[in-house]
Amino acid sequence: MTHLLTDIRLTIRSLARRPLFGGVVLLTLGLGIGANTAIFSVVNGILLRPLPYTAPEELALIWSRWSNFDKTWVSEAEYLDYKRMDQVFTDVASWAGPATVTLTGDGGPEGVEAIAMTSNLPAVVGIQPVVGRVFTPEEDIPNGPKVVMVGYDLWRQRYGGDPQLINRLIRIDGESYTVVGILPREFRFPLEFQGRSTAQVVVPIGYNPSNPSRGSHGAYAVGRLRPGMNATLATDRLRLETARWTEDGLYPEAMRFTAFAVSVADEVQGGVRTAILVLLGAVGLLLLLTCANVANLLLTRADGRAREIAVRAALGAGKAQILRMAFTESITLGLGGGILGLLLAWGGVRLLVASAPAGIPRVSELTVDGGVLLFALVLSLGTGVLFGLVPAFRTARLSLAATLRDGGRAGESTAQHRGRALLVVAEMALAVMLVIGAGLTIRSFQNLTRLDPGFDARNVLTMSLSLSQADYPTNDEVVRFFESVTAQVRAVPGVRSVGLVRALPLATEIGDAGVAIEGRPTPPGEPGRQADWQVVSDGYFETMGMRLVEGRFFDRTDTQDGLQVVAINETMAEQYFPGEAPIGKRIRVFGRNAGPWRVIVGVIGDTRHNGLTNPTKRKWFVPHNQFANSAGNPRRAMTLVVRTEGRSLNALRPIESIVHAMNPDLPVTEVRTMEDVLGVARQGQRFTTGLMTLFAMLAMMLAGVGVYGVISYSIGRRTQEIGIRLALGADRRSVLWLVFRQGMLPALVGIGLGIVGAMLLSQSMSTLLYAVEARDIVTFVTIPVLLVVVATVAVMVPVRRALRIGPMEALRYE
């Protein structure tokens, strides 16, 4: 230990005498270790940390699947059937939502997310309320007692964390509910981890077991698997069970109805696991590149200290002592770089949390915790050993006699040159792989930004309004409110047009409903016709800048009691009316017996709705004021869309004043511009692209510095040789070519190996790319050419500087 402390003290003194060298090494290591630590904190928080449930590995979500729908919700009857599959599940729970509700009393009106769940869901996932109790089965019945569980954040922020809130009445959508429990702070419903908000109001779902609905799919189901069962085995049993349902006539054979199970962990992590692992691989390559760069610097320093090491050996230092001294230096540098890396990682994690897209699960929980600190310590020590291996053994193998005899003679041995050349090869190969990965993501993001969403997002402001049934019990009252709001907002200075929509594109997920076409009954044995359903007002299409393909948009002549109309999108027109004009034909929405026949008055250009890259599906649109004629009830939750002349947010305050003048207790929620909505839809790709680009820039910088350092050192050692060649009459151009060729050869070999490595690894990125092949020829040609330019510049700078030295000056060089 005494010798070790002495070596550490000598290392610190030695680095203090060369602050530039020490600073460059520490900064290089700090960047590499910091990037790896920051990304590991993401891996730890998202992929490694267990979900906040009891035995989460036993939980599985149950999904439905049928023709044209690969993954969708379950119905009430299906949920009850799954509960009876006790050979697969110990129990199954269900929930539906979220929906926005309005809280009043105990402060101003507030819009919060609400979810309805079965009373057994807390027991299935394994949670207990912080205060109070869960719902009882007697409360979870149709038209049962109005009881509610409150989210932890709402309890703390609106009610001050008062435990006496239990058994108190609170007002939700104008009705009184009794608070029976407070949900745990860390609790999330299984599909809420991707978002930054969670349901703060939970009520009983109230299924009716005596008359359950089988055709309406709008709920989720989660089951706890029996011991020895997993999601794959559960899926096999579900397929057998659903096949029997089809045989019993519960579903038409052509529907091809089935169900499958997905573990909750896979459901939460599946969408981002590949992207995170790709980023982890990228920073791993960056760390290896960092180690190669630092090893090069230490090799250069070790060669410069050869005489010092030889003197130590002559005075009695053994090889073990010299090795220990070399490793002490590298590990000290590694720990110093680790401390700097931790500081950079701490800031990087905070930046990641602030800038990460909403689709990344549990991103708000990311932190530099004990596990991350341990990772950083191990990484620092391992990095110190890794980059110190070659310099340490080179130092220990120095020939005492030869070194003392040669003294400061210029020149470079073949072994020294070969060692540095191999490091250059490694650096360039790693850089090429990393930069090609970044190039693929950049190309993909460029394609995504060029993708037409089907609407014009500029200068469009959106906000949600949700009317309670208590305040607006009838269809007429709902229609009058929304017509009055749009009329008043239309008169606001700077407003060009106004509309309403049920589900905002790229912001709210949309589902399908049945469609019947007049005179075209569904052939026996075929599944019924389906299309996504949308409710809009007059002015919506114009406000969103959507394209009219045929016919007309909705207008004010489409009144509540007038001609019942409908519009369809291009995809629905092409698939259900191929080779003919759909205008004037009649369809019935929500199935064969739901409401009146509606005349198709317009064909609307396709828009992207459930994600920018998802395929466009069939869709129909019904005017808001006519919706109740088909659905039987009015649409009380709508999104107001406003197109303005200038900056759209300038219209927010006047619109809020209009709404609050009509109903002081109605909150205006989810205020956002369509440009923000479109930006969020692209955010996941932008996030990955930004990080990959940052890593690629660091890789190119490190590779360029590494090549420059090796060539500069090599030329410095060969200055006498260059002088002799020039003195003997060698042409400067031939000397330039000789040195340039020797410097570029390892760089070109590294670039070639990097291309091969990138071709092998790029396939793992295929799911992250849009409209770009994993082996895109443009990227695989452009990036190597760019790295050749970087290497050429790195080689030419020291070569040209050396050739400016005169022959006599070079001959005097030692």
mmCIF file of C-alpha atoms in Angstrom, residues 610-786:
data_model
loop_
_atom_site.group_PDB
_atom_site.id
_atom_site.type_symbol
_atom_site.label_atom_id
_atom_site.label_comp_id
_atom_site.label_asym_id
_atom_site.label_seq_id
_atom_site.Cartn_x
_atom_site.Cartn_y
_atom_site.Cartn_z
ATOM 1 C CA ASN A 610 -52.371 6.993 -34.991
ATOM 2 C CA GLY A 611 -48.730 7.841 -35.675
ATOM 3 C CA LEU A 612 -46.878 9.326 -38.632
ATOM 4 C CA THR A 613 -45.550 6.036 -39.928
ATOM 5 C CA ASN A 614 -48.597 3.840 -39.309
ATOM 6 C CA PRO A 615 -50.640 2.847 -42.373
ATOM 7 C CA THR A 616 -53.646 5.007 -43.199
ATOM 8 C CA LYS A 617 -56.945 3.290 -42.432
ATOM 9 C CA ARG A 618 -60.514 3.790 -43.601
ATOM 10 C CA LYS A 619 -62.302 6.657 -41.868
ATOM 11 C CA TRP A 620 -65.690 8.355 -41.870
ATOM 12 C CA PHE A 621 -66.683 11.773 -40.503
ATOM 13 C CA VAL A 622 -70.089 12.784 -39.083
ATOM 14 C CA PRO A 623 -71.118 16.361 -38.190
ATOM 15 C CA HIS A 624 -71.111 16.958 -34.452
ATOM 16 C CA ASN A 625 -74.650 18.312 -34.368
ATOM 17 C CA GLN A 626 -75.940 15.138 -36.101
ATOM 18 C CA PHE A 627 -73.870 12.620 -34.151
ATOM 19 C CA ALA A 628 -76.534 11.770 -31.547
ATOM 20 C CA ASN A 629 -78.922 10.699 -34.341
ATOM 21 C CA SER A 630 -76.613 7.720 -35.000
ATOM 22 C CA ALA A 631 -74.957 7.126 -31.624
ATOM 23 C CA GLY A 632 -77.964 7.831 -29.401
ATOM 24 C CA ASN A 633 -76.036 10.316 -27.238
ATOM 25 C CA PRO A 634 -74.231 13.590 -27.849
ATOM 26 C CA ARG A 635 -70.464 13.956 -28.006
ATOM 27 C CA ARG A 636 -69.623 16.051 -24.926
ATOM 28 C CA ALA A 637 -65.794 15.978 -25.117
ATOM 29 C CA MET A 638 -64.447 17.833 -28.149
ATOM 30 C CA THR A 639 -61.251 19.580 -29.192
ATOM 31 C CA LEU A 640 -61.513 23.156 -30.459
ATOM 32 C CA VAL A 641 -59.174 23.922 -33.380
ATOM 33 C CA VAL A 642 -58.505 27.544 -34.344
ATOM 34 C CA ARG A 643 -56.515 28.861 -37.318
ATOM 35 C CA THR A 644 -55.155 32.365 -36.803
ATOM 36 C CA GLU A 645 -53.551 35.027 -38.954
ATOM 37 C CA GLY A 646 -50.418 35.256 -36.840
ATOM 38 C CA ARG A 647 -49.039 33.566 -33.726
ATOM 39 C CA SER A 648 -51.765 31.166 -32.662
ATOM 40 C CA LEU A 649 -51.140 31.348 -28.891
ATOM 41 C CA ASN A 650 -52.139 35.022 -28.969
ATOM 42 C CA ALA A 651 -55.754 33.865 -29.363
ATOM 43 C CA LEU A 652 -55.712 31.727 -26.204
ATOM 44 C CA ARG A 653 -56.709 34.364 -23.658
ATOM 45 C CA PRO A 654 -59.713 35.698 -25.631
ATOM 46 C CA ILE A 655 -60.933 32.128 -26.214
ATOM 47 C CA GLU A 656 -60.617 31.245 -22.525
ATOM 48 C CA SER A 657 -62.599 34.360 -21.672
ATOM 49 C CA ILE A 658 -65.382 33.274 -24.044
ATOM 50 C CA VAL A 659 -65.535 29.776 -22.552
ATOM 51 C CA HIS A 660 -65.498 30.978 -18.932
ATOM 52 C CA ALA A 661 -68.175 33.561 -19.679
ATOM 53 C CA MET A 662 -70.409 30.719 -20.875
ATOM 54 C CA ASN A 663 -69.475 28.364 -18.007
ATOM 55 C CA PRO A 664 -67.124 29.536 -15.217
ATOM 56 C CA ASP A 665 -66.652 25.939 -14.006
ATOM 57 C CA LEU A 666 -65.505 24.584 -17.388
ATOM 58 C CA PRO A 667 -61.708 24.209 -17.606
ATOM 59 C CA VAL A 668 -59.833 24.666 -20.877
ATOM 60 C CA THR A 669 -57.354 21.777 -21.024
ATOM 61 C CA GLU A 670 -54.670 20.293 -23.307
ATOM 62 C CA VAL A 671 -53.764 23.618 -24.896
ATOM 63 C CA ARG A 672 -51.228 23.051 -27.689
ATOM 64 C CA THR A 673 -50.491 24.104 -31.218
ATOM 65 C CA MET A 674 -50.660 21.652 -34.100
ATOM 66 C CA GLU A 675 -46.983 22.378 -34.749
ATOM 67 C CA ASP A 676 -46.308 21.101 -31.210
ATOM 68 C CA VAL A 677 -48.443 18.020 -31.880
ATOM 69 C CA LEU A 678 -46.565 17.323 -35.100
ATOM 70 C CA GLY A 679 -43.257 17.919 -33.317
ATOM 71 C CA VAL A 680 -44.154 15.399 -30.603
ATOM 72 C CA ALA A 681 -45.049 12.835 -33.291
ATOM 73 C CA ARG A 682 -41.526 13.261 -34.688
ATOM 74 C CA GLN A 683 -39.884 13.605 -31.297
ATOM 75 C CA GLY A 684 -38.885 9.978 -30.818
ATOM 76 C CA GLN A 685 -36.960 9.915 -34.096
ATOM 77 C CA ARG A 686 -35.538 13.392 -33.418
ATOM 78 C CA PHE A 687 -34.357 12.287 -29.965
ATOM 79 C CA THR A 688 -32.535 9.202 -31.272
ATOM 80 C CA THR A 689 -31.129 11.155 -34.207
ATOM 81 C CA GLY A 690 -29.854 13.938 -31.961
ATOM 82 C CA LEU A 691 -28.027 11.580 -29.614
ATOM 83 C CA MET A 692 -26.573 9.499 -32.439
ATOM 84 C CA THR A 693 -25.409 12.677 -34.184
ATOM 85 C CA LEU A 694 -23.759 13.921 -30.990
ATOM 86 C CA PHE A 695 -21.948 10.604 -30.535
ATOM 87 C CA ALA A 696 -20.922 10.615 -34.203
ATOM 88 C CA MET A 697 -19.467 14.130 -33.931
ATOM 89 C CA LEU A 698 -17.477 13.070 -30.872
ATOM 90 C CA ALA A 699 -16.330 9.951 -32.728
ATOM 91 C CA MET A 700 -15.121 11.957 -35.741
ATOM 92 C CA MET A 701 -13.356 14.417 -33.459
ATOM 93 C CA LEU A 702 -11.637 11.633 -31.508
ATOM 94 C CA ALA A 703 -10.691 9.754 -34.683
ATOM 95 C CA GLY A 704 -9.293 12.905 -36.288
ATOM 96 C CA VAL A 705 -7.343 13.820 -33.160
ATOM 97 C CA GLY A 706 -6.048 10.249 -32.894
ATOM 98 C CA VAL A 707 -4.808 10.155 -36.479
ATOM 99 C CA TYR A 708 -3.317 13.627 -36.145
ATOM 100 C CA GLY A 709 -1.556 12.706 -32.905
ATOM 101 C CA VAL A 710 -0.037 9.521 -34.305
ATOM 102 C CA ILE A 711 1.170 11.135 -37.529
ATOM 103 C CA SER A 712 2.434 14.240 -35.747
ATOM 104 C CA TYR A 713 4.387 12.133 -33.248
ATOM 105 C CA SER A 714 5.686 9.815 -35.952
ATOM 106 C CA ILE A 715 6.890 12.724 -38.099
ATOM 107 C CA GLY A 716 8.474 14.356 -35.080
ATOM 108 C CA ARG A 717 10.456 11.169 -34.481
ATOM 109 C CA ARG A 718 11.410 10.979 -38.194
ATOM 110 C CA THR A 719 12.466 14.599 -38.645
ATOM 111 C CA GLN A 720 16.127 13.598 -39.016
ATOM 112 C CA GLU A 721 15.180 10.962 -41.561
ATOM 113 C CA ILE A 722 13.186 13.524 -43.568
ATOM 114 C CA GLY A 723 16.140 15.933 -43.400
ATOM 115 C CA ILE A 724 18.566 13.266 -44.649
ATOM 116 C CA ARG A 725 16.249 12.390 -47.554
ATOM 117 C CA LEU A 726 15.956 16.063 -48.540
ATOM 118 C CA ALA A 727 19.743 16.610 -48.145
ATOM 119 C CA LEU A 728 20.426 13.657 -50.442
ATOM 120 C CA GLY A 729 18.273 15.251 -53.156
ATOM 121 C CA ALA A 730 14.862 13.682 -52.586
ATOM 122 C CA ASP A 731 12.015 15.673 -54.074
ATOM 123 C CA ARG A 732 9.703 17.237 -51.498
ATOM 124 C CA ARG A 733 6.685 15.864 -53.350
ATOM 125 C CA SER A 734 8.014 12.291 -53.170
ATOM 126 C CA VAL A 735 8.767 12.687 -49.450
ATOM 127 C CA LEU A 736 5.294 14.133 -48.954
ATOM 128 C CA TRP A 737 3.744 11.164 -50.750
ATOM 129 C CA LEU A 738 5.845 8.663 -48.765
ATOM 130 C CA VAL A 739 4.823 10.042 -45.379
ATOM 131 C CA PHE A 740 1.238 10.683 -46.471
ATOM 132 C CA ARG A 741 0.881 7.105 -47.741
ATOM 133 C CA GLN A 742 2.247 5.635 -44.532
ATOM 134 C CA GLY A 743 -0.118 7.794 -42.485
ATOM 135 C CA MET A 744 -3.223 7.162 -44.601
ATOM 136 C CA LEU A 745 -2.805 3.394 -44.978
ATOM 137 C CA PRO A 746 -3.958 2.456 -41.438
ATOM 138 C CA ALA A 747 -6.786 5.016 -41.668
ATOM 139 C CA LEU A 748 -8.028 3.485 -44.939
ATOM 140 C CA VAL A 749 -7.761 -0.036 -43.516
ATOM 141 C CA GLY A 750 -9.771 1.101 -40.494
ATOM 142 C CA ILE A 751 -12.419 2.697 -42.725
ATOM 143 C CA GLY A 752 -12.712 -0.547 -44.714
ATOM 144 C CA LEU A 753 -13.109 -2.626 -41.558
ATOM 145 C CA GLY A 754 -15.612 -0.083 -40.231
ATOM 146 C CA ILE A 755 -17.769 -0.464 -43.342
ATOM 147 C CA VAL A 756 -17.824 -4.244 -42.872
ATOM 148 C CA GLY A 757 -18.689 -3.829 -39.181
ATOM 149 C CA ALA A 758 -21.434 -1.333 -39.971
ATOM 150 C CA MET A 759 -22.987 -3.700 -42.515
ATOM 151 C CA LEU A 760 -23.101 -6.420 -39.873
ATOM 152 C CA LEU A 761 -24.547 -4.201 -37.140
ATOM 153 C CA SER A 762 -26.877 -1.896 -39.094
ATOM 154 C CA GLN A 763 -29.604 -4.536 -39.405
ATOM 155 C CA SER A 764 -30.285 -4.152 -35.679
ATOM 156 C CA MET A 765 -31.414 -0.574 -36.427
ATOM 157 C CA SER A 766 -33.946 -1.506 -39.107
ATOM 158 C CA THR A 767 -36.967 -1.047 -36.823
ATOM 159 C CA LEU A 768 -35.828 2.506 -35.993
ATOM 160 C CA LEU A 769 -35.614 3.644 -39.625
ATOM 161 C CA TYR A 770 -38.305 5.080 -41.850
ATOM 162 C CA ALA A 771 -38.048 4.759 -45.657
ATOM 163 C CA VAL A 772 -34.314 3.963 -45.367
ATOM 164 C CA GLU A 773 -32.689 0.588 -45.901
ATOM 165 C CA ALA A 774 -30.422 -0.626 -43.099
ATOM 166 C CA ARG A 775 -27.642 -0.839 -45.723
ATOM 167 C CA ASP A 776 -28.510 2.390 -47.486
ATOM 168 C CA ILE A 777 -26.013 2.867 -50.322
ATOM 169 C CA VAL A 778 -25.966 6.674 -50.006
ATOM 170 C CA THR A 779 -25.013 6.504 -46.332
ATOM 171 C CA PHE A 780 -22.478 3.725 -46.825
ATOM 172 C CA VAL A 781 -20.745 5.759 -49.544
ATOM 173 C CA THR A 782 -21.037 9.279 -48.089
ATOM 174 C CA ILE A 783 -19.830 8.513 -44.558
ATOM 175 C CA PRO A 784 -16.599 6.697 -45.546
ATOM 176 C CA VAL A 785 -15.792 9.527 -47.964
ATOM 177 C CA LEU A 786 -16.323 12.014 -45.119
#
